[in-house]
mmCIF file of C-alpha atoms in Angstrom:
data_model
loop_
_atom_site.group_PDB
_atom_site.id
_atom_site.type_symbol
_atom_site.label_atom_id
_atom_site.label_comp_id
_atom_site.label_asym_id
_atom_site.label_seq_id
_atom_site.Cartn_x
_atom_site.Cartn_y
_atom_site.Cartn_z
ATOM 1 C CA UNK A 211 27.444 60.618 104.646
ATOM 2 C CA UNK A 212 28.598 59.254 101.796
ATOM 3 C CA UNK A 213 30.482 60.049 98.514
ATOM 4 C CA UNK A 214 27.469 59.273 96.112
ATOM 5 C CA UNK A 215 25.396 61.288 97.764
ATOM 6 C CA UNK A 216 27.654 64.819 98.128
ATOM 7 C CA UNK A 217 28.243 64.040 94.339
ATOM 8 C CA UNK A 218 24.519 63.955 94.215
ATOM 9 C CA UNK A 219 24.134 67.175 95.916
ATOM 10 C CA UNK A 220 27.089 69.023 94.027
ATOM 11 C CA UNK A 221 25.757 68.112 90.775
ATOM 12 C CA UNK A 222 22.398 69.289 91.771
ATOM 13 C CA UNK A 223 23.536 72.668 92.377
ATOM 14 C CA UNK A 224 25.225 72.874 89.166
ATOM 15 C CA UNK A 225 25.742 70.067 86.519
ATOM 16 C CA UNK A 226 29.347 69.275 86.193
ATOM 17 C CA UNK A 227 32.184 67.584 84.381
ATOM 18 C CA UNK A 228 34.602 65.555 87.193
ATOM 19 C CA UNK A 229 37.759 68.095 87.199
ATOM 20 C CA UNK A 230 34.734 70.547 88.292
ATOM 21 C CA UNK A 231 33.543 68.274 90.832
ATOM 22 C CA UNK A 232 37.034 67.939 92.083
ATOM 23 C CA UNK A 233 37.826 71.922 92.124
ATOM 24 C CA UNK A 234 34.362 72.288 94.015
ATOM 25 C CA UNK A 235 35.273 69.884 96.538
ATOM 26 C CA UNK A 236 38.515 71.568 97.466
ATOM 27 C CA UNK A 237 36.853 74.897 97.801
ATOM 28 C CA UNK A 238 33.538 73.689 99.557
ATOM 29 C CA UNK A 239 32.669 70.123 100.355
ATOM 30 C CA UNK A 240 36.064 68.754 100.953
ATOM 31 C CA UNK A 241 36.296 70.747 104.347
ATOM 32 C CA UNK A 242 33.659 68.457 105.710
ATOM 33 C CA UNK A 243 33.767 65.228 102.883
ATOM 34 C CA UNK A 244 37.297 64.862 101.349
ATOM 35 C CA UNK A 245 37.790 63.002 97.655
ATOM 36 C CA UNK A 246 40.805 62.218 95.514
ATOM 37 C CA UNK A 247 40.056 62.934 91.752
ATOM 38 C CA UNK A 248 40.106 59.111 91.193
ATOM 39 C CA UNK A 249 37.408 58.369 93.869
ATOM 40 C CA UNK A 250 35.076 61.096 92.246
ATOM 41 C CA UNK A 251 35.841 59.711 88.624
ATOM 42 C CA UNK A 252 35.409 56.435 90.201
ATOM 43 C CA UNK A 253 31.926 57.549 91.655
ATOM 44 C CA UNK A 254 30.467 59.026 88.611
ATOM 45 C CA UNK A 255 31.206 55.856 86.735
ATOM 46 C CA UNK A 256 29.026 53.666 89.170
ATOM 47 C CA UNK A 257 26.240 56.709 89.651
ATOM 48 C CA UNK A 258 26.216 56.698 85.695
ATOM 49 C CA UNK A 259 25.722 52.743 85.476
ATOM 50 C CA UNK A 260 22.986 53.073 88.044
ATOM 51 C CA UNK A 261 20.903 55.407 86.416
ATOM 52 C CA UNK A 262 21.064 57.908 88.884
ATOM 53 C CA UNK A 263 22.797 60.053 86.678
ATOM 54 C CA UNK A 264 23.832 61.111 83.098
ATOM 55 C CA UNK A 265 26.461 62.402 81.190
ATOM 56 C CA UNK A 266 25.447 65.364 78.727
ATOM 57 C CA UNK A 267 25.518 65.417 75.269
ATOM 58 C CA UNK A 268 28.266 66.959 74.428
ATOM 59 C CA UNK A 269 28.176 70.318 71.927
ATOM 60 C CA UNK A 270 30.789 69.475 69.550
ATOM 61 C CA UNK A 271 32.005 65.993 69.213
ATOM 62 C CA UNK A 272 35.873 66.044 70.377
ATOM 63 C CA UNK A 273 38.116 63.671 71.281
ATOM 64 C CA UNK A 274 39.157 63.936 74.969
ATOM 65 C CA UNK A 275 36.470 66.156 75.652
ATOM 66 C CA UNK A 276 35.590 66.431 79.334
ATOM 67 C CA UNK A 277 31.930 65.198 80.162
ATOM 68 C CA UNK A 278 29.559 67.177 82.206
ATOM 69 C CA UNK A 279 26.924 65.349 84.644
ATOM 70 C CA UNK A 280 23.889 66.113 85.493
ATOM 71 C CA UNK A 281 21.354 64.244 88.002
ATOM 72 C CA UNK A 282 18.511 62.109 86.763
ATOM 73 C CA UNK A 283 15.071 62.126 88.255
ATOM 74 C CA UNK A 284 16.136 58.604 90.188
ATOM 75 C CA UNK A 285 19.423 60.564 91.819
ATOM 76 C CA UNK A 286 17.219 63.089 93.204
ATOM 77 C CA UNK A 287 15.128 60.180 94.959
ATOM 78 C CA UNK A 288 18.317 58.464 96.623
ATOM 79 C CA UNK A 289 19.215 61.872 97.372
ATOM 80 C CA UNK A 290 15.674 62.739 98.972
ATOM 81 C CA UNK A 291 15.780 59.046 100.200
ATOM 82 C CA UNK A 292 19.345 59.580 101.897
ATOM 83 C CA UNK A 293 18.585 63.173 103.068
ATOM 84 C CA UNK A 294 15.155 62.266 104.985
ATOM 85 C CA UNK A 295 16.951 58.785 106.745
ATOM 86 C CA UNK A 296 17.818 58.617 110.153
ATOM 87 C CA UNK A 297 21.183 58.382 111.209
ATOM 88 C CA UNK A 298 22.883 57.920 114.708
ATOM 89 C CA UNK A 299 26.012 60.406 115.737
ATOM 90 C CA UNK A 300 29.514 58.904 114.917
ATOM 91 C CA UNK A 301 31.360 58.593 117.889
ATOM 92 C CA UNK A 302 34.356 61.007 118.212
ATOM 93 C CA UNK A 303 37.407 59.317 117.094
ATOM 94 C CA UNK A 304 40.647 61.484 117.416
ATOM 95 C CA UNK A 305 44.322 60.399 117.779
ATOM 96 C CA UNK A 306 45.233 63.324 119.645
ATOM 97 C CA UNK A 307 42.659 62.606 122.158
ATOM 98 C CA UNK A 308 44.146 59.087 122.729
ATOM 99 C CA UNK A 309 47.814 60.394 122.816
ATOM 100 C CA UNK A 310 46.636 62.639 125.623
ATOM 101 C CA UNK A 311 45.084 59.510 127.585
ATOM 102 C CA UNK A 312 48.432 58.134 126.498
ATOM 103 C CA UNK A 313 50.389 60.325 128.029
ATOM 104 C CA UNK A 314 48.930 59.749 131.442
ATOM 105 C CA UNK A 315 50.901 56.872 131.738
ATOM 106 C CA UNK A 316 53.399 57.414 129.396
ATOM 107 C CA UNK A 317 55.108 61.481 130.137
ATOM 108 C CA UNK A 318 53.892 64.178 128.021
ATOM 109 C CA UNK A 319 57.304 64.318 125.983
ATOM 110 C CA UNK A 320 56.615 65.873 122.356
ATOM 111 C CA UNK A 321 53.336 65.977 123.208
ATOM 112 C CA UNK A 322 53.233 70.537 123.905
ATOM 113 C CA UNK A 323 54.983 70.627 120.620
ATOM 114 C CA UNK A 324 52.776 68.988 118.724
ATOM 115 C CA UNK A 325 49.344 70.364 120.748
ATOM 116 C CA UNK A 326 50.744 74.145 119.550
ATOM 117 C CA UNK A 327 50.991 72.978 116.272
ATOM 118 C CA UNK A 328 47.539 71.680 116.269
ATOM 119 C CA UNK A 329 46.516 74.772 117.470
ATOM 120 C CA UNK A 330 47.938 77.270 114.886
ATOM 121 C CA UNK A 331 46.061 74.455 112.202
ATOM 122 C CA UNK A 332 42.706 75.239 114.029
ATOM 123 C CA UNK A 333 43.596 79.174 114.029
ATOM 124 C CA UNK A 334 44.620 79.002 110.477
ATOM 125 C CA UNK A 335 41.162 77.040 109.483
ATOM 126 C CA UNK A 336 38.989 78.881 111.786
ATOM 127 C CA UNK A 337 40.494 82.384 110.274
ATOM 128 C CA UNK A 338 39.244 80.824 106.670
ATOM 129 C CA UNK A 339 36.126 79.935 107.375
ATOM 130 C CA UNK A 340 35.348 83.071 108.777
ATOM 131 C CA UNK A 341 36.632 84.816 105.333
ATOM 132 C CA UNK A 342 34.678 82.538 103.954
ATOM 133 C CA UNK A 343 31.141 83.733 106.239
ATOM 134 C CA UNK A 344 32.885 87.241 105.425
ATOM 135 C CA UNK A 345 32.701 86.796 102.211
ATOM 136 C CA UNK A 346 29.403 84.697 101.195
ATOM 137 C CA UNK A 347 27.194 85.145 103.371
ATOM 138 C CA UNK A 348 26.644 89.201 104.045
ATOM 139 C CA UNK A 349 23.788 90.211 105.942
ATOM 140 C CA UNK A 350 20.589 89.718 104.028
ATOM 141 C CA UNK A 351 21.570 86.898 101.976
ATOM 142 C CA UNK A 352 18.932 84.125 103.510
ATOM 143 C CA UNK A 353 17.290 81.795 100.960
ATOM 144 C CA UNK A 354 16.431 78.842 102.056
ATOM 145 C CA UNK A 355 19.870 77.336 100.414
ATOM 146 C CA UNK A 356 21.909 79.892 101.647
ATOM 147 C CA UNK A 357 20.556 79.706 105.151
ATOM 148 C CA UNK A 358 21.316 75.964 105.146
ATOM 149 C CA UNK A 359 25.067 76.013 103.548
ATOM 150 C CA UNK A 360 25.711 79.097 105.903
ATOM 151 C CA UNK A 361 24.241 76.356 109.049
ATOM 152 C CA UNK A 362 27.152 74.340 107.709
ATOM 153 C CA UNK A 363 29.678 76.709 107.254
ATOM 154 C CA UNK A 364 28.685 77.669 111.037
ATOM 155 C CA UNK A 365 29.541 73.965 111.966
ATOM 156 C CA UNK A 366 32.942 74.238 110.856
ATOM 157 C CA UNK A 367 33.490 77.592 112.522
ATOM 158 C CA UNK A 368 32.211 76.226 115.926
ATOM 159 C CA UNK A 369 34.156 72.950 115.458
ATOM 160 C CA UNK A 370 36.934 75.045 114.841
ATOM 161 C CA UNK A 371 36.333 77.344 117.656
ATOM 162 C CA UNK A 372 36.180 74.074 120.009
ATOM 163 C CA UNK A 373 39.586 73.260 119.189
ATOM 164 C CA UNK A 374 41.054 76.627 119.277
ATOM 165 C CA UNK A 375 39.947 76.901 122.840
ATOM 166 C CA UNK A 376 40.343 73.143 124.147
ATOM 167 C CA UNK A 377 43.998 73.337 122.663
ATOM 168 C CA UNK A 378 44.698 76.546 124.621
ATOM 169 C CA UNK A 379 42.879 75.396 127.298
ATOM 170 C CA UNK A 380 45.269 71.835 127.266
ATOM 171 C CA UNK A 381 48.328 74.066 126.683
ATOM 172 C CA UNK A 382 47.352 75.670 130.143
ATOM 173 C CA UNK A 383 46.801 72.430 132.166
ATOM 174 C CA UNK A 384 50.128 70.730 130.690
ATOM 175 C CA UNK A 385 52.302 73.674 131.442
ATOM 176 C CA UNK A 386 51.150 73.417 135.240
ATOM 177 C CA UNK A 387 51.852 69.735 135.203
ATOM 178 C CA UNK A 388 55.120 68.629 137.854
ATOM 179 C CA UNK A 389 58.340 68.441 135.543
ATOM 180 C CA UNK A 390 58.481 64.548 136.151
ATOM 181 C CA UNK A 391 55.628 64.176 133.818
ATOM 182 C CA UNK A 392 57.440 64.836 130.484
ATOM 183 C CA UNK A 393 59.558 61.941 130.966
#
C-alpha cells in the first residue's frame, strides 16, 4: 500500500481539502496507513502535477483559502490499476518479537514490564475498534462499501485480538520461567 493510493481512495469517498485529509486519517485510515500533515500536503502536490488529480475551483476567491481535491478520471485508473495488482504478504517484522528471541540468550529483565504494557495498548485499541463496529456498522448496514470497510475494521479487531491473547498468553509462559532467567 501506498500513500498515493489511500489519498486516492479518501478523496474518492469525499473530495477534500488536505487538513480534511489529515483529520480523516486520524479517525480512519491512519489505524492501518499513518501520515504526517506534511507527507499528505506533500502527496497532493505530486498527485496534482500528475494529473491524477485536481484542485477545485474555489467559490470565492480568498487569500489563504484552503483547497479541496477531488480525483480525476486518470486517479481512478491508478487506483483501479493498484487495487486489481497482485501483491505478495509482507513478512512480519516486530521488535518485540526479536526482544523475545533476545531474551533467550540474554535474561528476560524489563522484558514482563514492558509485555504488560503492550498489552493494556492492544486492550485499549481493541476496546476502540469495537466502539467503532458498535457504532458504524449496526446490523443491517451492508452495502457493498460498508461491507468492505467493516472487512477492514474486522482486520484490526482480529489483529488486535491476536495480541491481546499472545501477550497474555507470553505473560503466562514468562512467569513460569526459573528465576535465573531474568538476569
Amino acid at each position: 500500500m501506498s500513500l498515493p493510493h489511500a489519498i486516492l481512495t479518501a478523496l474518492l469517498e469525499r473530495p477534500s481539502s488536505g487538513l480534511e485529509l489529515t483529520r480523516r486519517f486520524d479517525k480512519s485510515i491512519g489505524y492501518f496507513w499513518s501520515a504526517t500533515h506534511q507527507q499528505i500536503y506533500r502527496e497532493l502536490g505530486k498527485l496534482e502535477a500528475d494529473g491524477l488529480i485536481r484542485a477545485l475551483p474555489a467559490e470565492q476567491p480568498a487569500r489563504g483559502q484552503k483547497k479541496s481535491y477531488e480525483v480525476l478520471p486518470a486517479g481512478r485508473a491508478e487506483l483501479v490499476r493498484w487495487t486489481a495488482a497482485a501483491q505478495e504478504p509482507k513478512p512480519l517484522r516486530d521488535t518485540l518479537l526479536l526482544r523475545l528471541r533476545a531474551a533467550a540468550v540474554v535474561g528476560t529483565a524489563g522484558l514482563r514490564d514492558d509485555l504488560r504494557r503492550h498489552l493494556d495498548l492492544h486492550r485499549v485499541q481493541l476496546a476502540e475498534y469495537e466502539e467503532i463496529e458498535r457504532r458504524d456498522f449496526p446490523p443491517g448496514k451492508d452495502s457493498p462499501q460498508d461491507r468492505l470497510q467493516h472487512l477492514v475494521l474486522r482486520a484490526g479487531i482480529d489483529l488486535e485480538t491476536f495480541w491481546t491473547r499472545w501477550l497474555e498468553h507470553a505473560l503466562a509462559e514468562l512467569a513460569e520461567l526459573p528465576p535465573e532467567q531474568d538476569r
